[in-house]
Short mmCIF file of C-alpha atoms and ligand atoms in Angstrom, two decimals:
data_model
loop_
_atom_site.label_atom_id
_atom_site.label_comp_id
_atom_site.label_asym_id
_atom_site.label_seq_id
_atom_site.Cartn_x
_atom_site.Cartn_y
_atom_site.Cartn_z
CA UNK N 67 129.46 112.92 102.62
CA UNK N 68 126.01 113.29 101.15
CA UNK N 69 124.69 116.81 100.64
CA UNK N 70 120.97 117.00 101.54
CA UNK N 71 118.58 120.05 101.26
CA UNK N 72 116.82 120.33 104.61
CA UNK N 73 113.42 122.17 104.72
CA UNK N 74 112.06 122.07 108.39
CA UNK N 75 108.63 123.26 107.28
CA UNK N 76 105.67 124.86 109.01
CA UNK N 77 103.62 124.05 112.20
CA UNK N 78 105.02 120.95 113.81
CA UNK N 79 107.64 120.59 111.12
CA UNK N 80 110.68 122.29 112.91
CA UNK N 81 110.00 120.28 116.15
CA UNK N 82 109.87 116.83 114.50
CA UNK N 83 112.65 117.66 111.81
CA UNK N 84 114.99 118.71 114.54
CA UNK N 85 114.72 115.30 116.21
CA UNK N 86 114.95 113.35 112.99
CA UNK N 87 118.13 115.36 111.99
CA UNK N 88 119.66 114.70 115.44
CA UNK N 89 118.89 111.00 115.14
CA UNK N 90 120.23 110.61 111.74
CA UNK N 91 123.39 112.40 112.59
CA UNK N 92 123.73 109.94 115.65
CA UNK N 93 123.30 107.05 113.35
CA UNK N 94 126.81 107.56 111.83
CA UNK N 95 125.52 108.45 108.37
CA UNK N 96 127.68 111.18 106.83
CA UNK N 97 125.12 113.94 105.76
CA UNK N 98 125.94 117.47 105.23
CA UNK N 99 122.65 119.30 105.74
CA UNK N 100 121.94 122.46 103.55
CA UNK N 101 118.98 124.25 105.31
CA UNK N 102 116.54 126.04 102.98
CA UNK N 103 113.20 127.69 103.41
CA UNK N 104 109.73 126.78 101.95
CA UNK N 105 106.01 127.15 102.77
CA UNK N 106 104.48 129.74 105.08
CA UNK N 107 107.73 130.40 106.95
CA UNK N 108 109.39 131.38 103.66
CA UNK N 109 106.35 133.36 102.54
CA UNK N 110 106.37 135.35 105.71
CA UNK N 111 110.14 135.91 105.44
CA UNK N 112 110.61 136.52 101.66
CA UNK N 113 107.21 137.01 100.17
CA UNK N 114 107.24 133.65 98.34
CA UNK N 115 106.67 130.21 99.51
CA UNK N 116 109.47 128.79 97.55
CA UNK N 117 112.46 131.11 97.26
CA UNK N 118 114.96 130.59 94.44
CA UNK N 119 117.81 129.74 96.90
CA UNK N 120 115.73 126.67 97.92
CA UNK N 121 115.23 125.50 94.30
CA UNK N 122 118.96 126.04 93.64
CA UNK N 123 119.84 123.89 96.67
CA UNK N 124 117.65 120.99 95.35
CA UNK N 125 118.98 121.42 91.90
CA UNK N 126 122.44 121.02 93.36
CA UNK N 127 121.81 118.15 95.83
CA UNK N 128 119.04 116.21 94.17
CA UNK N 129 117.95 114.85 97.53
CA UNK N 130 115.68 116.83 99.97
CA UNK N 131 114.47 116.05 103.45
CA UNK N 132 111.35 118.05 104.09
CA UNK N 133 108.95 118.83 106.90
CA UNK N 134 105.37 119.33 106.26
CA UNK N 135 104.23 122.75 104.58
CA UNK N 136 101.05 124.64 105.30
CA UNK N 137 98.98 125.22 102.12
CA UNK N 138 96.41 128.01 102.59
CA UNK N 139 93.03 126.87 101.22
CA UNK N 140 92.58 129.79 98.86
CA UNK N 141 93.24 130.92 95.31
CA UNK N 142 96.56 132.45 94.51
CA UNK N 143 98.55 130.33 97.09
CA UNK N 144 99.81 127.34 95.20
CA UNK N 145 100.75 124.10 96.96
CA UNK N 146 104.50 123.93 97.12
CA UNK N 147 104.31 120.18 97.67
CA UNK N 148 102.56 119.73 94.33
CA UNK N 149 104.92 122.23 92.69
CA UNK N 150 108.09 120.39 93.89
CA UNK N 151 106.75 117.01 92.73
CA UNK N 152 106.06 118.55 89.33
CA UNK N 153 109.24 120.57 88.97
CA UNK N 154 111.48 117.56 89.77
CA UNK N 155 109.18 115.16 88.10
CA UNK N 156 108.91 113.10 91.42
CA UNK N 157 106.49 110.78 89.67
CA UNK N 158 106.57 107.92 92.34
CA UNK N 159 105.24 108.57 95.88
CA UNK N 160 105.79 105.54 97.95
CA UNK N 161 104.08 105.31 101.27
CA UNK N 162 104.59 102.26 103.35
CA UNK N 163 102.15 101.37 106.20
CA UNK N 164 103.22 98.64 108.63
CA UNK N 165 101.86 97.57 111.92
CA UNK N 166 104.05 98.59 114.88
CA UNK N 167 104.60 96.29 117.90
CA UNK N 168 103.37 98.50 120.95
CA UNK N 169 100.72 100.37 118.88
CA UNK N 170 97.27 99.05 119.66
CA UNK N 171 95.07 98.94 116.50
CA UNK N 172 92.28 96.67 115.10
CA UNK N 173 94.88 94.72 113.20
CA UNK N 174 98.48 93.83 113.98
CA UNK N 175 99.69 92.32 110.81
CA UNK N 176 99.37 94.94 108.22
CA UNK N 177 102.17 95.51 105.72
CA UNK N 178 100.97 97.66 102.74
CA UNK N 179 102.91 99.95 100.51
CA UNK N 180 100.97 102.43 98.35
CA UNK N 181 102.68 103.54 95.21
CA UNK N 182 100.95 106.63 94.22
CA UNK N 183 101.27 108.38 90.87
CA UNK N 184 102.49 111.76 91.74
CA UNK N 185 102.37 114.08 88.78
CA UNK N 186 99.15 113.51 86.78
CA UNK N 187 95.46 112.81 87.42
CA UNK N 188 93.29 115.21 89.02
CA UNK N 189 96.21 116.99 90.68
CA UNK N 190 97.64 118.13 87.38
CA UNK N 191 96.56 121.66 88.40
CA UNK N 192 94.25 122.25 85.34
CA UNK N 193 91.30 123.89 87.18
CA UNK N 194 89.34 126.96 86.30
CA UNK N 195 86.00 128.57 86.36
CA UNK N 196 83.88 128.29 83.07
CA UNK N 197 81.84 131.31 83.70
CA UNK N 198 82.37 134.79 84.78
CA UNK N 199 79.78 134.30 87.54
CA UNK N 200 82.02 131.55 88.84
CA UNK N 201 79.06 129.13 89.19
CA UNK N 202 80.64 126.35 87.04
CA UNK N 203 84.07 125.15 87.79
CA UNK N 204 86.09 122.46 85.78
CA UNK N 205 88.96 120.21 86.80
CA UNK N 206 90.91 118.17 84.17
CA UNK N 207 92.30 114.81 84.85
CA UNK N 208 95.38 113.99 82.80
CA UNK N 209 96.48 110.44 82.38
CA UNK N 210 99.29 109.54 79.97
CA UNK N 211 100.38 106.06 78.82
CA UNK N 212 103.97 107.15 79.70
CA UNK N 213 102.98 108.30 83.10
CA UNK N 214 100.88 105.22 83.78
CA UNK N 215 103.61 102.88 82.49
CA UNK N 216 106.43 104.30 84.51
CA UNK N 217 104.37 104.23 87.75
CA UNK N 218 103.22 100.66 87.39
CA UNK N 219 106.67 99.64 86.27
CA UNK N 220 108.07 101.34 89.50
CA UNK N 221 105.51 99.38 91.57
CA UNK N 222 106.38 95.99 90.10
CA UNK N 223 110.10 96.66 90.28
CA UNK N 224 109.68 97.75 93.91
CA UNK N 225 107.81 94.49 94.62
CA UNK N 226 110.50 92.42 92.99
CA UNK N 227 113.37 94.29 94.72
CA UNK N 228 111.73 94.14 98.11
CA UNK N 229 110.72 90.55 97.93
CA UNK N 230 106.95 91.26 97.72
CA UNK N 231 104.46 88.95 96.13
CA UNK N 232 101.55 90.85 94.81
CA UNK N 233 100.78 94.18 93.10
CA UNK N 234 97.08 95.47 93.11
CA UNK N 235 96.16 98.18 90.84
CA UNK N 236 93.26 100.39 92.09
CA UNK N 237 91.21 102.35 89.61
CA UNK N 238 87.71 103.61 88.57
CA UNK N 239 87.77 102.43 84.96
CA UNK N 240 84.12 101.39 85.03
CA UNK N 241 82.97 105.03 85.18
CA UNK N 242 86.08 107.02 83.95
CA UNK N 243 86.56 104.94 80.81
CA UNK N 244 89.26 107.01 79.14
CA UNK N 245 91.47 108.28 81.89
CA UNK N 246 91.19 105.37 84.39
CA UNK N 247 90.65 103.00 81.42
CA UNK N 248 94.13 103.99 80.00
CA UNK N 249 95.75 103.49 83.40
CA UNK N 250 94.21 100.04 83.98
CA UNK N 251 95.01 98.90 80.36
CA UNK N 252 98.57 100.05 80.75
CA UNK N 253 98.86 98.47 84.12
CA UNK N 254 97.78 95.06 82.59
CA UNK N 255 100.42 95.38 79.97
CA UNK N 256 103.14 96.11 82.50
CA UNK N 257 101.92 93.21 84.76
CA UNK N 258 102.43 90.73 81.81
CA UNK N 259 106.12 91.59 82.03
CA UNK N 260 106.29 90.45 85.73
CA UNK N 261 104.95 86.81 85.76
CA UNK N 262 106.76 86.14 89.06
CA UNK N 263 104.53 88.83 90.74
CA UNK N 264 100.93 88.20 91.32
CA UNK N 265 98.62 90.88 89.79
CA UNK N 266 95.20 91.99 90.89
CA UNK N 267 92.83 94.90 89.91
CA UNK N 268 90.28 96.40 92.14
CA UNK N 269 87.87 99.41 91.70
CA UNK N 270 88.71 102.14 94.20
CA UNK N 271 85.58 102.08 96.25
CA UNK N 272 85.60 98.38 96.64
CA UNK N 273 89.31 98.68 97.59
CA UNK N 274 88.39 101.05 100.43
CA UNK N 275 85.89 98.56 101.85
CA UNK N 276 88.29 95.44 101.44
CA UNK N 277 91.09 97.39 103.04
CA UNK N 278 89.13 98.15 106.22
CA UNK N 279 87.66 94.65 106.42
CA UNK N 280 90.49 92.51 105.28
CA UNK N 281 93.71 94.55 104.90
CA UNK N 282 95.94 91.46 104.89
CA UNK N 283 95.06 90.74 101.36
CA UNK N 284 97.07 93.85 100.14
CA UNK N 285 100.80 93.93 99.49
CA UNK N 286 101.91 96.65 97.01
CA UNK N 287 99.05 98.83 95.74
CA UNK N 288 99.49 101.18 92.67
CA UNK N 289 97.01 103.91 91.80
CA UNK N 290 96.48 107.42 90.37
CA UNK N 291 97.29 110.60 92.32
CA UNK N 292 94.15 111.43 94.19
CA UNK N 293 93.21 107.78 94.96
CA UNK N 294 96.67 107.27 96.27
CA UNK N 295 96.52 110.50 98.37
CA UNK N 296 93.34 109.20 100.02
CA UNK N 297 94.25 105.48 100.38
CA UNK N 298 97.44 106.24 102.12
CA UNK N 299 95.52 108.17 104.81
CA UNK N 300 93.44 105.23 105.12
CA UNK N 301 96.32 102.90 105.60
CA UNK N 302 97.76 105.34 108.05
CA UNK N 303 94.50 104.96 110.09
CA UNK N 304 94.83 101.23 110.02
CA UNK N 305 98.28 101.13 111.58
CA UNK N 306 97.80 103.86 114.28
CA UNK N 307 97.59 107.29 112.68
CA UNK N 308 99.14 109.85 110.52
CA UNK N 309 102.09 110.45 112.84
CA UNK N 310 103.53 107.07 111.62
CA UNK N 311 103.59 107.13 107.89
CA UNK N 312 106.54 108.24 105.79
CA UNK N 313 106.62 109.05 102.08
CA UNK N 314 109.29 109.06 99.49
CA UNK N 315 108.88 111.10 96.40
CA UNK N 316 111.13 109.57 93.71
CA UNK N 317 112.03 110.92 90.25
CA UNK N 318 114.56 109.78 87.65
CA UNK N 319 117.26 112.12 89.15
CA UNK N 320 115.92 113.82 92.32
CA UNK N 321 114.14 112.44 95.44
CA UNK N 322 112.34 114.18 98.30
CA UNK N 323 111.51 112.42 101.53
CA UNK N 324 108.73 113.56 103.86
CA UNK N 325 105.92 112.48 106.15
CA UNK N 326 102.50 111.76 104.77
CA UNK N 327 100.85 114.14 107.37
CA UNK N 328 100.68 117.84 107.27
CA UNK N 329 101.82 120.72 109.48
CA UNK N 330 99.13 119.89 112.09
CA UNK N 331 98.35 123.50 113.24
CA UNK N 332 96.11 122.05 115.98
CA UNK N 333 99.27 120.70 117.91
CA UNK N 334 101.95 123.10 116.63
CA UNK N 335 104.29 124.56 119.39
CA UNK N 336 103.02 122.01 122.10
CA UNK N 337 106.05 119.56 121.86
CA UNK N 338 103.60 116.59 121.48
CA UNK N 339 103.87 115.86 117.72
CA UNK N 340 104.97 112.25 116.87
CA UNK N 341 108.28 112.40 114.97
CA UNK N 342 108.13 108.79 113.73
CA UNK N 343 106.88 109.57 110.18
CA UNK N 344 109.67 111.98 109.54
CA UNK N 345 112.17 109.75 111.17
CA UNK N 346 110.90 106.82 108.88
CA UNK N 347 111.19 109.26 105.93
CA UNK N 348 114.73 109.69 107.02
CA UNK N 349 115.22 105.88 107.13
CA UNK N 350 113.89 105.74 103.35
CA UNK N 351 116.35 108.57 102.53
CA UNK N 352 119.34 106.78 104.10
CA UNK N 353 118.39 103.63 102.10
CA UNK N 354 118.17 105.71 98.98
CA UNK N 355 121.68 107.12 99.76
CA UNK N 356 122.88 103.44 100.23
CA UNK N 357 123.41 104.19 104.00
CA UNK N 358 121.84 100.87 104.82
CA UNK N 359 123.58 100.20 108.11
CA UNK N 360 122.58 103.66 109.45
CA UNK N 361 119.08 103.12 108.18
CA UNK N 362 118.64 99.88 110.00
CA UNK N 363 120.21 101.37 113.24
CA UNK N 364 117.64 104.23 113.19
CA UNK N 365 114.65 101.85 112.31
CA UNK N 366 115.68 99.20 114.90
CA UNK N 367 116.11 101.92 117.73
CA UNK N 368 112.70 103.51 116.72
CA UNK N 369 110.90 100.03 116.83
CA UNK N 370 112.33 99.35 120.22
CA UNK N 371 111.17 102.80 121.67
CA UNK N 372 107.65 102.34 120.29
CA UNK N 373 107.45 98.68 121.41
CA UNK N 374 108.41 99.78 124.93
CA UNK N 375 105.81 102.43 124.96
CA UNK N 376 107.37 104.48 127.69
CA UNK N 377 108.90 107.35 125.79
CA UNK N 378 106.29 107.95 123.14
CA UNK N 379 104.18 110.95 122.24
CA UNK N 380 100.55 111.26 123.55
CA UNK N 381 99.06 109.98 120.21
CA UNK N 382 100.70 106.55 120.87
CA UNK N 383 100.12 106.57 124.66
CA UNK N 384 97.46 108.63 125.99
CA UNK N 385 98.22 107.96 129.60
CA UNK N 386 101.95 108.51 129.59
CA UNK N 387 102.83 110.52 126.49
CA UNK N 388 106.19 112.34 126.53
CA UNK N 389 107.45 115.31 124.68
CA UNK N 390 108.69 115.09 120.91
CA UNK N 391 112.14 115.99 122.20
CA UNK N 392 112.08 113.27 124.96
CA UNK N 393 110.99 110.62 122.37
CA UNK N 394 113.79 111.71 120.14
CA UNK N 395 116.37 111.47 122.75
CA UNK N 396 115.11 108.03 123.87
CA UNK N 397 115.63 106.80 120.17
CA UNK N 398 119.25 108.18 120.26
CA UNK N 399 119.77 106.32 123.59
CA UNK N 400 118.35 103.13 122.13
CA UNK N 401 121.00 103.43 119.21
CA UNK N 402 123.75 103.60 121.65
P1 NAD M 264 97.48 117.17 109.14
O1 NAD M 264 98.15 115.94 108.69
O2 NAD M 264 98.42 118.26 109.51
O3 NAD M 264 96.69 116.85 110.44
C1 NAD M 264 95.61 115.93 110.58
C2 NAD M 264 95.37 115.39 112.06
O4 NAD M 264 96.47 114.57 112.34
C3 NAD M 264 95.46 116.58 113.07
O5 NAD M 264 94.56 116.29 114.05
C4 NAD M 264 96.96 116.51 113.54
O6 NAD M 264 97.02 116.96 114.81
C5 NAD M 264 97.26 115.02 113.40
N1 NAD M 264 98.65 114.80 113.21
C6 NAD M 264 99.30 114.98 112.02
N2 NAD M 264 100.64 114.76 112.09
C7 NAD M 264 100.87 114.29 113.46
C8 NAD M 264 101.94 113.82 114.22
N3 NAD M 264 103.14 113.95 113.65
N4 NAD M 264 101.77 113.60 115.42
C9 NAD M 264 100.58 113.62 116.01
N5 NAD M 264 99.41 113.95 115.41
C10 NAD M 264 99.56 114.37 113.98
O7 NAD M 264 96.29 117.58 108.14
P2 NAD M 264 95.56 118.99 107.88
O8 NAD M 264 95.24 119.62 109.39
O9 NAD M 264 94.44 118.75 107.08
O10 NAD M 264 96.49 119.98 107.28
C11 NAD M 264 97.30 120.92 107.85
C12 NAD M 264 98.14 121.68 106.79
O11 NAD M 264 99.10 120.74 106.25
C13 NAD M 264 97.30 122.14 105.61
O12 NAD M 264 97.82 123.43 105.23
C14 NAD M 264 97.64 121.21 104.53
O13 NAD M 264 97.58 121.66 103.24
C15 NAD M 264 99.05 120.83 104.95
N6 NAD M 264 99.60 119.49 104.44
C16 NAD M 264 100.82 119.45 103.98
C17 NAD M 264 101.44 118.21 103.62
C18 NAD M 264 102.85 118.11 103.25
O14 NAD M 264 103.57 119.06 103.41
N7 NAD M 264 103.23 116.98 102.50
C19 NAD M 264 100.59 117.05 103.62
C20 NAD M 264 99.27 117.08 104.06
C21 NAD M 264 98.74 118.43 104.45
#
């Protein structure tokens, strides 16, 4: 039995997480869910977005399955997502984007994995006003050799373990010569240790253009925190939208699995959110727990339901979309 901390999250979180949990339970994987609060829901209940009991649960279990959390765009309300990644040193954020049979998009043969550095860069949280009038603000980007080395090493090891051929490092070292320069220099050193994997480097702005025009040239992409955040939404757009992309946040001794998307307040409580991203995050979690058979079972059933296109949410089929719960049940039926 695996103990997993379950955070259902805000907005569409509870509705999609309920389906994901039901499906994982039906897969035969032996998971004991320990439910915990975080985000707006926790703030409204306990006056804090991350209660101690939630941290104690993650401390114990070292694996968490999390729905999206709302982060208010204001001072004083910190991002719990960023905080959890920093607290547990979840330095690798792995976001696979693959074309789905049955989802109509411009390309049908995309298979890109974004490996985003998750603890440093411009999201290190070092921001302040420089003047009392608040007319100059400063943000510090922190890049370390250690942080760069371990994330690029992760990307190459991921490529080798998953039978992938190429790693592209994306950077802006032409302008940010110290921070991005250190990242690129370190990436080149790591690449030399993996002669069996092709290595390429691209400037981030050119990467965006190439990714839209010729995405098939990308395989594994490794980059710094903010570039990875933006690029993974771009790859989501290429394969059919944010409702489809999972993310694994991996550290040396803890891991947190979630969707790339947020709490989607515009569609909350309407039973139309696509549960695919969190279900695929669940598949990544099952693989992490070595429950490979259950992971394959869930993935195969999900692929079948999406390919048939009958029991899918409206973002995948605007003519005949069904509810989140109906899509969830169809996946359970497909597993049987
Ligand atoms: P969002 O990802 O919540 O939504 C962007 C658009 O995508 C919306 O139109 C939404 O309806 C759609 N969408 C997202 N998920 C979907 C799904 N599963 N099915 C169908 N459509 C889906 O981004 P946002 O609106 O910028 O952010 C809302 C809140 O979520 C903010 O408070 C933000 O800080 C937070 N957020 C949290 C996480 C996280 O918890 N990891 C990630 C991103 C944003």
